Amino acid sequence: DSGVTQTPKHLITATGQRVTLRCSPRSGDLSVYWYQQSLDQGLQFLIQYYNGEERAKGNILERFSAQQFPDLHSELNLSSLELGDSALYFCASSSKSGDGYTFGSGTRLTVV
Amino acid sequence: DQQVKQNSPSLSVQEGRISILNCDYTNSMFDYFLWYKKYPAEGPTFLISISSIKDKNEDGRFTVFLNKSAKHLSLHIVPSQPGDSAVYFCAASGLNFGNEKLTFGTGTRLTIIP
């Protein structure tokens, strides 16, 4: 157990639908990051939140949004889903210690 | 714009031999580099890191070398074991390590042949 919890592990949904992915960071970590991994490619950075505030944005589509709540858990909302949104979505949290970044086990999203 | 590149998608190595995984980067603002290991259906797990002020860091069977002038780093695994078979990602961070995103390479699939 990495300390970062992601739910659900798997999600199958139809095109046009909306889903919410959830992430609970490692205890004490204030930053949460969302990454997308498609088809055995690298991890593409989507967005970062730090202590409830958006800190940085990557190549996140307008159909996607995220937020971080006062208890520091984060949600990634994906709407108007397309087949190409099928991917693994990882959440990570970080601190300034040596290994810094810890990843959750991911949510596998399949859009049919 | 791929700022971190792993040009070898796959690598096969005999058990007991040395595995060398390579990574190149283009952004001179990167200050901290990490290697992650990933098994199927799991999240990446941290292996080893190196700061730009060093050129080598060792942790057991794993050693990372950094050549700043060439913007190149490598991960050496000696001796390679079957459990090392996984996808390895190189990642980089700027000066604000721990408070900013990591930029990842596309990964190298390492297969250790028994």
PDB file of C-alpha atoms in Angstrom:
ATOM      1  CA  ASP A   1       0.000   0.000   0.000  1.00  0.00           C
ATOM      2  CA  SER A   2       1.626   3.214  -1.219  1.00  0.00           C
ATOM      3  CA  GLY A   3      -0.533   5.414   0.982  1.00  0.00           C
ATOM      4  CA  VAL A   4      -2.251   6.993  -2.017  1.00  0.00           C
ATOM      5  CA  THR A   5      -5.716   5.545  -2.567  1.00  0.00           C
ATOM      6  CA  GLN A   6      -7.568   5.738  -5.843  1.00  0.00           C
ATOM      7  CA  THR A   7     -11.126   4.644  -6.483  1.00  0.00           C
ATOM      8  CA  PRO A   8     -12.573   3.028  -8.411  1.00  0.00           C
ATOM      9  CA  LYS A   9      -9.928   0.651  -9.802  1.00  0.00           C
ATOM     10  CA  HIS A  10     -11.914  -0.006 -12.943  1.00  0.00           C
ATOM     11  CA  LEU A  11     -14.620   1.939 -14.707  1.00  0.00           C
ATOM     12  CA  ILE A  12     -16.485   1.085 -17.882  1.00  0.00           C
ATOM     13  CA  THR A  13     -18.799   3.683 -19.299  1.00  0.00           C
ATOM     14  CA  ALA A  14     -20.371   4.769 -22.554  1.00  0.00           C
ATOM     15  CA  THR A  15     -19.409   7.637 -24.812  1.00  0.00           C
ATOM     16  CA  GLY A  16     -20.956  10.937 -23.823  1.00  0.00           C
ATOM     17  CA  GLN A  17     -21.132  10.041 -20.145  1.00  0.00           C
ATOM     18  CA  ARG A  18     -19.464  11.707 -17.169  1.00  0.00           C
ATOM     19  CA  VAL A  19     -17.367  10.013 -14.502  1.00  0.00           C
ATOM     20  CA  THR A  20     -15.585  11.033 -11.319  1.00  0.00           C
ATOM     21  CA  LEU A  21     -12.293   9.566 -10.203  1.00  0.00           C
ATOM     22  CA  ARG A  22     -11.246   9.942  -6.602  1.00  0.00           C
ATOM     23  CA  CYS A  23      -7.864  10.172  -4.933  1.00  0.00           C
ATOM     24  CA  SER A  24      -6.835  10.302  -1.283  1.00  0.00           C
ATOM     25  CA  PRO A  25      -3.240  11.476  -0.881  1.00  0.00           C
ATOM     26  CA  ARG A  26      -0.602  10.091   1.444  1.00  0.00           C
ATOM     27  CA  SER A  27      -0.987  11.433   4.961  1.00  0.00           C
ATOM     28  CA  GLY A  28       0.696  14.822   5.267  1.00  0.00           C
ATOM     29  CA  ASP A  29       1.098  15.450   1.536  1.00  0.00           C
ATOM     30  CA  LEU A  30      -0.457  18.709   0.392  1.00  0.00           C
ATOM     31  CA  SER A  31       0.091  18.353  -3.358  1.00  0.00           C
ATOM     32  CA  VAL A  32      -1.967  16.087  -5.569  1.00  0.00           C
ATOM     33  CA  TYR A  33      -1.195  15.433  -9.223  1.00  0.00           C
ATOM     34  CA  TRP A  34      -3.257  13.739 -11.904  1.00  0.00           C
ATOM     35  CA  TYR A  35      -1.640  11.882 -14.798  1.00  0.00           C
ATOM     36  CA  GLN A  36      -3.044  10.042 -17.794  1.00  0.00           C
ATOM     37  CA  GLN A  37      -1.367   7.017 -19.353  1.00  0.00           C
ATOM     38  CA  SER A  38      -2.704   5.876 -22.707  1.00  0.00           C
ATOM     39  CA  LEU A  39      -1.735   2.702 -24.574  1.00  0.00           C
ATOM     40  CA  ASP A  40       1.562   1.951 -22.816  1.00  0.00           C
ATOM     41  CA  GLN A  41       2.756   5.488 -23.345  1.00  0.00           C
ATOM     42  CA  GLY A  42       4.358   7.745 -20.802  1.00  0.00           C
ATOM     43  CA  LEU A  43       2.487   9.479 -18.038  1.00  0.00           C
ATOM     44  CA  GLN A  44       1.040  12.758 -19.258  1.00  0.00           C
ATOM     45  CA  PHE A  45       0.598  15.419 -16.600  1.00  0.00           C
ATOM     46  CA  LEU A  46      -2.940  16.757 -16.358  1.00  0.00           C
ATOM     47  CA  ILE A  47      -3.192  19.007 -13.319  1.00  0.00           C
ATOM     48  CA  GLN A  48      -1.760  19.731  -9.852  1.00  0.00           C
ATOM     49  CA  TYR A  49      -3.487  20.951  -6.722  1.00  0.00           C
ATOM     50  CA  TYR A  50      -1.731  22.223  -3.633  1.00  0.00           C
ATOM     51  CA  ASN A  51      -3.655  22.560  -0.390  1.00  0.00           C
ATOM     52  CA  GLY A  52      -6.940  23.110  -2.196  1.00  0.00           C
ATOM     53  CA  GLU A  53      -5.690  25.474  -4.864  1.00  0.00           C
ATOM     54  CA  GLU A  54      -4.897  24.729  -8.489  1.00  0.00           C
ATOM     55  CA  ARG A  55      -1.106  24.998  -8.852  1.00  0.00           C
ATOM     56  CA  ALA A  56      -0.306  23.890 -12.392  1.00  0.00           C
ATOM     57  CA  LYS A  57      -2.060  22.688 -15.514  1.00  0.00           C
ATOM     58  CA  GLY A  58      -0.804  20.390 -18.214  1.00  0.00           C
ATOM     59  CA  ASN A  59      -2.500  19.130 -21.332  1.00  0.00           C
ATOM     60  CA  ILE A  60      -5.868  18.764 -19.672  1.00  0.00           C
ATOM     61  CA  LEU A  61      -8.886  18.879 -21.943  1.00  0.00           C
ATOM     62  CA  GLU A  62     -11.647  21.401 -21.286  1.00  0.00           C
ATOM     63  CA  ARG A  63     -14.007  18.461 -20.784  1.00  0.00           C
ATOM     64  CA  PHE A  64     -11.919  17.475 -17.764  1.00  0.00           C
ATOM     65  CA  SER A  65     -11.855  19.265 -14.440  1.00  0.00           C
ATOM     66  CA  ALA A  66     -10.532  18.598 -10.981  1.00  0.00           C
ATOM     67  CA  GLN A  67     -10.714  19.889  -7.462  1.00  0.00           C
ATOM     68  CA  GLN A  68      -9.102  19.313  -4.099  1.00  0.00           C
ATOM     69  CA  PHE A  69     -11.242  19.389  -1.007  1.00  0.00           C
ATOM     70  CA  PRO A  70     -10.452  20.679   2.522  1.00  0.00           C
ATOM     71  CA  ASP A  71      -9.590  17.137   3.654  1.00  0.00           C
ATOM     72  CA  LEU A  72      -7.056  17.134   0.754  1.00  0.00           C
ATOM     73  CA  HIS A  73      -8.668  14.377  -1.256  1.00  0.00           C
ATOM     74  CA  SER A  74      -9.055  15.174  -4.921  1.00  0.00           C
ATOM     75  CA  GLU A  75     -11.518  14.328  -7.649  1.00  0.00           C
ATOM     76  CA  LEU A  76     -10.995  14.303 -11.397  1.00  0.00           C
ATOM     77  CA  ASN A  77     -14.170  14.799 -13.397  1.00  0.00           C
ATOM     78  CA  LEU A  78     -14.285  13.629 -16.992  1.00  0.00           C
ATOM     79  CA  SER A  79     -17.309  14.583 -19.059  1.00  0.00           C
ATOM     80  CA  SER A  80     -18.639  14.055 -22.592  1.00  0.00           C
ATOM     81  CA  LEU A  81     -16.429  10.999 -22.702  1.00  0.00           C
ATOM     82  CA  GLU A  82     -14.938   9.842 -25.974  1.00  0.00           C
ATOM     83  CA  LEU A  83     -13.371   6.526 -26.947  1.00  0.00           C
ATOM     84  CA  GLY A  84      -9.956   8.182 -26.878  1.00  0.00           C
ATOM     85  CA  ASP A  85     -10.337   8.982 -23.186  1.00  0.00           C
ATOM     86  CA  SER A  86      -9.861   5.312 -22.397  1.00  0.00           C
ATOM     87  CA  ALA A  87      -6.681   5.205 -20.360  1.00  0.00           C
ATOM     88  CA  LEU A  88      -5.132   4.650 -16.968  1.00  0.00           C
ATOM     89  CA  TYR A  89      -5.499   7.660 -14.714  1.00  0.00           C
ATOM     90  CA  PHE A  90      -2.988   7.978 -11.907  1.00  0.00           C
ATOM     91  CA  CYS A  91      -2.999  10.218  -8.927  1.00  0.00           C
ATOM     92  CA  ALA A  92       0.181  11.074  -7.044  1.00  0.00           C
ATOM     93  CA  SER A  93       0.879  13.075  -3.945  1.00  0.00           C
ATOM     94  CA  SER A  94       4.109  14.659  -2.894  1.00  0.00           C
ATOM     95  CA  SER A  95       6.224  16.023  -0.115  1.00  0.00           C
ATOM     96  CA  LYS A  96       9.726  17.455  -0.094  1.00  0.00           C
ATOM     97  CA  SER A  97      11.327  14.294   1.286  1.00  0.00           C
ATOM     98  CA  GLY A  98      13.796  12.195  -0.681  1.00  0.00           C
ATOM     99  CA  ASP A  99      11.387  10.118  -2.702  1.00  0.00           C
ATOM    100  CA  GLY A 100       8.914  12.949  -2.914  1.00  0.00           C
ATOM    101  CA  TYR A 101       6.209  11.512  -5.079  1.00  0.00           C
ATOM    102  CA  THR A 102       3.966   8.541  -4.360  1.00  0.00           C
ATOM    103  CA  PHE A 103       1.529   7.135  -6.870  1.00  0.00           C
ATOM    104  CA  GLY A 104      -1.749   5.381  -6.423  1.00  0.00           C
ATOM    105  CA  SER A 105      -2.530   2.168  -8.252  1.00  0.00           C
ATOM    106  CA  GLY A 106      -4.627   3.987 -10.823  1.00  0.00           C
ATOM    107  CA  THR A 107      -8.109   3.889 -12.283  1.00  0.00           C
ATOM    108  CA  ARG A 108      -8.519   2.090 -15.575  1.00  0.00           C
ATOM    109  CA  LEU A 109     -11.196   3.879 -17.571  1.00  0.00           C
ATOM    110  CA  THR A 110     -12.723   2.133 -20.553  1.00  0.00           C
ATOM    111  CA  VAL A 111     -15.109   4.126 -22.739  1.00  0.00           C
ATOM    112  CA  VAL A 112     -17.268   1.991 -25.016  1.00  0.00           C
TER     113      VAL A 112
ATOM    114  CA  ASP B   1       7.472  18.539 -27.072  1.00  0.00           C
ATOM    115  CA  GLN B   2       9.014  15.518 -25.352  1.00  0.00           C
ATOM    116  CA  GLN B   3      11.354  16.990 -22.766  1.00  0.00           C
ATOM    117  CA  VAL B   4      12.318  13.605 -21.314  1.00  0.00           C
ATOM    118  CA  LYS B   5      13.105  10.845 -23.772  1.00  0.00           C
ATOM    119  CA  GLN B   6      13.676   7.156 -23.397  1.00  0.00           C
ATOM    120  CA  ASN B   7      14.661   6.040 -26.858  1.00  0.00           C
ATOM    121  CA  SER B   8      14.629   2.310 -26.204  1.00  0.00           C
ATOM    122  CA  PRO B   9      11.052   1.030 -25.874  1.00  0.00           C
ATOM    123  CA  SER B  10      12.304  -2.377 -24.792  1.00  0.00           C
ATOM    124  CA  LEU B  11      15.384  -4.175 -23.520  1.00  0.00           C
ATOM    125  CA  SER B  12      16.100  -7.842 -22.846  1.00  0.00           C
ATOM    126  CA  VAL B  13      18.900  -8.899 -20.526  1.00  0.00           C
ATOM    127  CA  GLN B  14      20.109 -12.247 -19.262  1.00  0.00           C
ATOM    128  CA  GLU B  15      19.593 -12.906 -15.569  1.00  0.00           C
ATOM    129  CA  GLY B  16      22.709 -12.016 -13.591  1.00  0.00           C
ATOM    130  CA  ARG B  17      24.008  -9.559 -16.189  1.00  0.00           C
ATOM    131  CA  ILE B  18      23.899  -5.785 -16.061  1.00  0.00           C
ATOM    132  CA  SER B  19      20.828  -3.877 -17.285  1.00  0.00           C
ATOM    133  CA  ILE B  20      21.433  -0.334 -18.490  1.00  0.00           C
ATOM    134  CA  LEU B  21      18.474   1.917 -19.141  1.00  0.00           C
ATOM    135  CA  ASN B  22      19.020   5.318 -20.714  1.00  0.00           C
ATOM    136  CA  CYS B  23      17.236   8.630 -20.554  1.00  0.00           C
ATOM    137  CA  ASP B  24      17.868  11.979 -22.227  1.00  0.00           C
ATOM    138  CA  TYR B  25      16.359  15.339 -21.411  1.00  0.00           C
ATOM    139  CA  THR B  26      16.243  18.682 -23.152  1.00  0.00           C
ATOM    140  CA  ASN B  27      15.173  21.115 -20.438  1.00  0.00           C
ATOM    141  CA  SER B  28      18.244  22.566 -18.700  1.00  0.00           C
ATOM    142  CA  MET B  29      16.011  23.746 -15.829  1.00  0.00           C
ATOM    143  CA  PHE B  30      15.518  20.188 -14.646  1.00  0.00           C
ATOM    144  CA  ASP B  31      17.246  19.766 -11.316  1.00  0.00           C
ATOM    145  CA  TYR B  32      16.185  16.427  -9.925  1.00  0.00           C
ATOM    146  CA  PHE B  33      15.803  13.112 -11.661  1.00  0.00           C
ATOM    147  CA  LEU B  34      13.999   9.963 -10.633  1.00  0.00           C
ATOM    148  CA  TRP B  35      13.498   6.434 -11.855  1.00  0.00           C
ATOM    149  CA  TYR B  36      10.231   4.621 -11.360  1.00  0.00           C
ATOM    150  CA  LYS B  37       9.382   0.996 -11.913  1.00  0.00           C
ATOM    151  CA  LYS B  38       5.931  -0.048 -13.034  1.00  0.00           C
ATOM    152  CA  TYR B  39       4.267  -3.437 -13.100  1.00  0.00           C
ATOM    153  CA  PRO B  40       1.045  -3.983 -15.086  1.00  0.00           C
ATOM    154  CA  ALA B  41      -2.109  -2.844 -13.284  1.00  0.00           C
ATOM    155  CA  GLU B  42      -0.066  -1.043 -10.619  1.00  0.00           C
ATOM    156  CA  GLY B  43       1.059   2.508 -10.119  1.00  0.00           C
ATOM    157  CA  PRO B  44       4.695   3.543 -10.639  1.00  0.00           C
ATOM    158  CA  THR B  45       6.898   2.880  -7.624  1.00  0.00           C
ATOM    159  CA  PHE B  46       9.922   4.970  -6.788  1.00  0.00           C
ATOM    160  CA  LEU B  47      13.321   3.330  -7.321  1.00  0.00           C
ATOM    161  CA  ILE B  48      16.103   5.850  -7.037  1.00  0.00           C
ATOM    162  CA  SER B  49      16.756   9.532  -7.581  1.00  0.00           C
ATOM    163  CA  ILE B  50      19.625  11.911  -8.159  1.00  0.00           C
ATOM    164  CA  SER B  51      20.097  15.611  -7.705  1.00  0.00           C
ATOM    165  CA  SER B  52      21.849  17.670 -10.354  1.00  0.00           C
ATOM    166  CA  ILE B  53      24.678  18.419  -7.942  1.00  0.00           C
ATOM    167  CA  LYS B  54      25.711  14.751  -8.040  1.00  0.00           C
ATOM    168  CA  ASP B  55      26.825  12.526 -10.859  1.00  0.00           C
ATOM    169  CA  LYS B  56      26.134   9.182  -9.214  1.00  0.00           C
ATOM    170  CA  ASN B  57      23.810   7.682  -6.658  1.00  0.00           C
ATOM    171  CA  GLU B  58      23.725   4.070  -5.504  1.00  0.00           C
ATOM    172  CA  ASP B  59      21.125   2.042  -3.694  1.00  0.00           C
ATOM    173  CA  GLY B  60      21.848  -1.665  -3.510  1.00  0.00           C
ATOM    174  CA  ARG B  61      21.719  -3.164  -6.984  1.00  0.00           C
ATOM    175  CA  PHE B  62      20.612   0.130  -8.515  1.00  0.00           C
ATOM    176  CA  THR B  63      22.900   2.970  -9.560  1.00  0.00           C
ATOM    177  CA  VAL B  64      21.914   6.117 -11.391  1.00  0.00           C
ATOM    178  CA  PHE B  65      24.476   8.149 -13.311  1.00  0.00           C
ATOM    179  CA  LEU B  66      23.915  11.736 -14.400  1.00  0.00           C
ATOM    180  CA  ASN B  67      25.874  13.524 -17.130  1.00  0.00           C
ATOM    181  CA  LYS B  68      24.631  17.104 -17.016  1.00  0.00           C
ATOM    182  CA  SER B  69      26.682  18.342 -19.936  1.00  0.00           C
ATOM    183  CA  ALA B  70      25.189  15.652 -22.155  1.00  0.00           C
ATOM    184  CA  LYS B  71      21.757  15.942 -20.522  1.00  0.00           C
ATOM    185  CA  HIS B  72      21.795  12.210 -20.094  1.00  0.00           C
ATOM    186  CA  LEU B  73      21.151   9.817 -17.255  1.00  0.00           C
ATOM    187  CA  SER B  74      21.255   6.080 -16.971  1.00  0.00           C
ATOM    188  CA  LEU B  75      20.070   3.427 -14.557  1.00  0.00           C
ATOM    189  CA  HIS B  76      22.269   0.412 -13.969  1.00  0.00           C
ATOM    190  CA  ILE B  77      20.875  -2.733 -12.382  1.00  0.00           C
ATOM    191  CA  VAL B  78      23.469  -5.278 -11.270  1.00  0.00           C
ATOM    192  CA  PRO B  79      22.904  -8.178 -11.124  1.00  0.00           C
ATOM    193  CA  SER B  80      19.600  -8.296 -12.994  1.00  0.00           C
ATOM    194  CA  GLN B  81      16.936 -10.551 -11.509  1.00  0.00           C
ATOM    195  CA  PRO B  82      13.681 -11.911 -12.975  1.00  0.00           C
ATOM    196  CA  GLY B  83      11.692  -9.681 -10.610  1.00  0.00           C
ATOM    197  CA  ASP B  84      13.238  -6.670 -12.298  1.00  0.00           C
ATOM    198  CA  SER B  85      11.104  -7.313 -15.390  1.00  0.00           C
ATOM    199  CA  ALA B  86       8.879  -4.256 -15.574  1.00  0.00           C
ATOM    200  CA  VAL B  87       8.504  -0.924 -17.341  1.00  0.00           C
ATOM    201  CA  TYR B  88      10.974   1.702 -16.144  1.00  0.00           C
ATOM    202  CA  PHE B  89      10.210   5.396 -16.362  1.00  0.00           C
ATOM    203  CA  CYS B  90      12.656   8.216 -16.101  1.00  0.00           C
ATOM    204  CA  ALA B  91      11.212  11.436 -14.628  1.00  0.00           C
ATOM    205  CA  ALA B  92      12.479  14.945 -13.980  1.00  0.00           C
ATOM    206  CA  SER B  93      11.600  17.864 -11.774  1.00  0.00           C
ATOM    207  CA  GLY B  94      12.729  21.460 -11.545  1.00  0.00           C
ATOM    208  CA  LEU B  95      14.133  23.256  -8.517  1.00  0.00           C
ATOM    209  CA  ASN B  96      10.882  23.051  -6.589  1.00  0.00           C
ATOM    210  CA  PHE B  97      11.127  19.294  -6.130  1.00  0.00           C
ATOM    211  CA  GLY B  98       8.219  17.957  -4.121  1.00  0.00           C
ATOM    212  CA  ASN B  99       6.025  20.902  -5.015  1.00  0.00           C
ATOM    213  CA  GLU B 100       5.916  20.713  -8.772  1.00  0.00           C
ATOM    214  CA  LYS B 101       4.991  18.162 -11.419  1.00  0.00           C
ATOM    215  CA  LEU B 102       7.234  15.402 -12.652  1.00  0.00           C
ATOM    216  CA  THR B 103       7.847  15.138 -16.393  1.00  0.00           C
ATOM    217  CA  PHE B 104       8.056  11.530 -17.531  1.00  0.00           C
ATOM    218  CA  GLY B 105       9.697   9.713 -20.375  1.00  0.00           C
ATOM    219  CA  THR B 106       7.776   7.140 -22.387  1.00  0.00           C
ATOM    220  CA  GLY B 107       9.277   4.184 -20.555  1.00  0.00           C
ATOM    221  CA  THR B 108      11.479   1.185 -21.327  1.00  0.00           C
ATOM    222  CA  ARG B 109      10.126  -2.328 -20.935  1.00  0.00           C
ATOM    223  CA  LEU B 110      12.856  -4.449 -19.344  1.00  0.00           C
ATOM    224  CA  THR B 111      12.651  -8.219 -19.667  1.00  0.00           C
ATOM    225  CA  ILE B 112      15.052 -10.369 -17.683  1.00  0.00           C
ATOM    226  CA  ILE B 113      15.631 -13.725 -19.290  1.00  0.00           C
ATOM    227  CA  PRO B 114      16.173 -16.561 -16.790  1.00  0.00           C
TER     228      PRO B 114
END
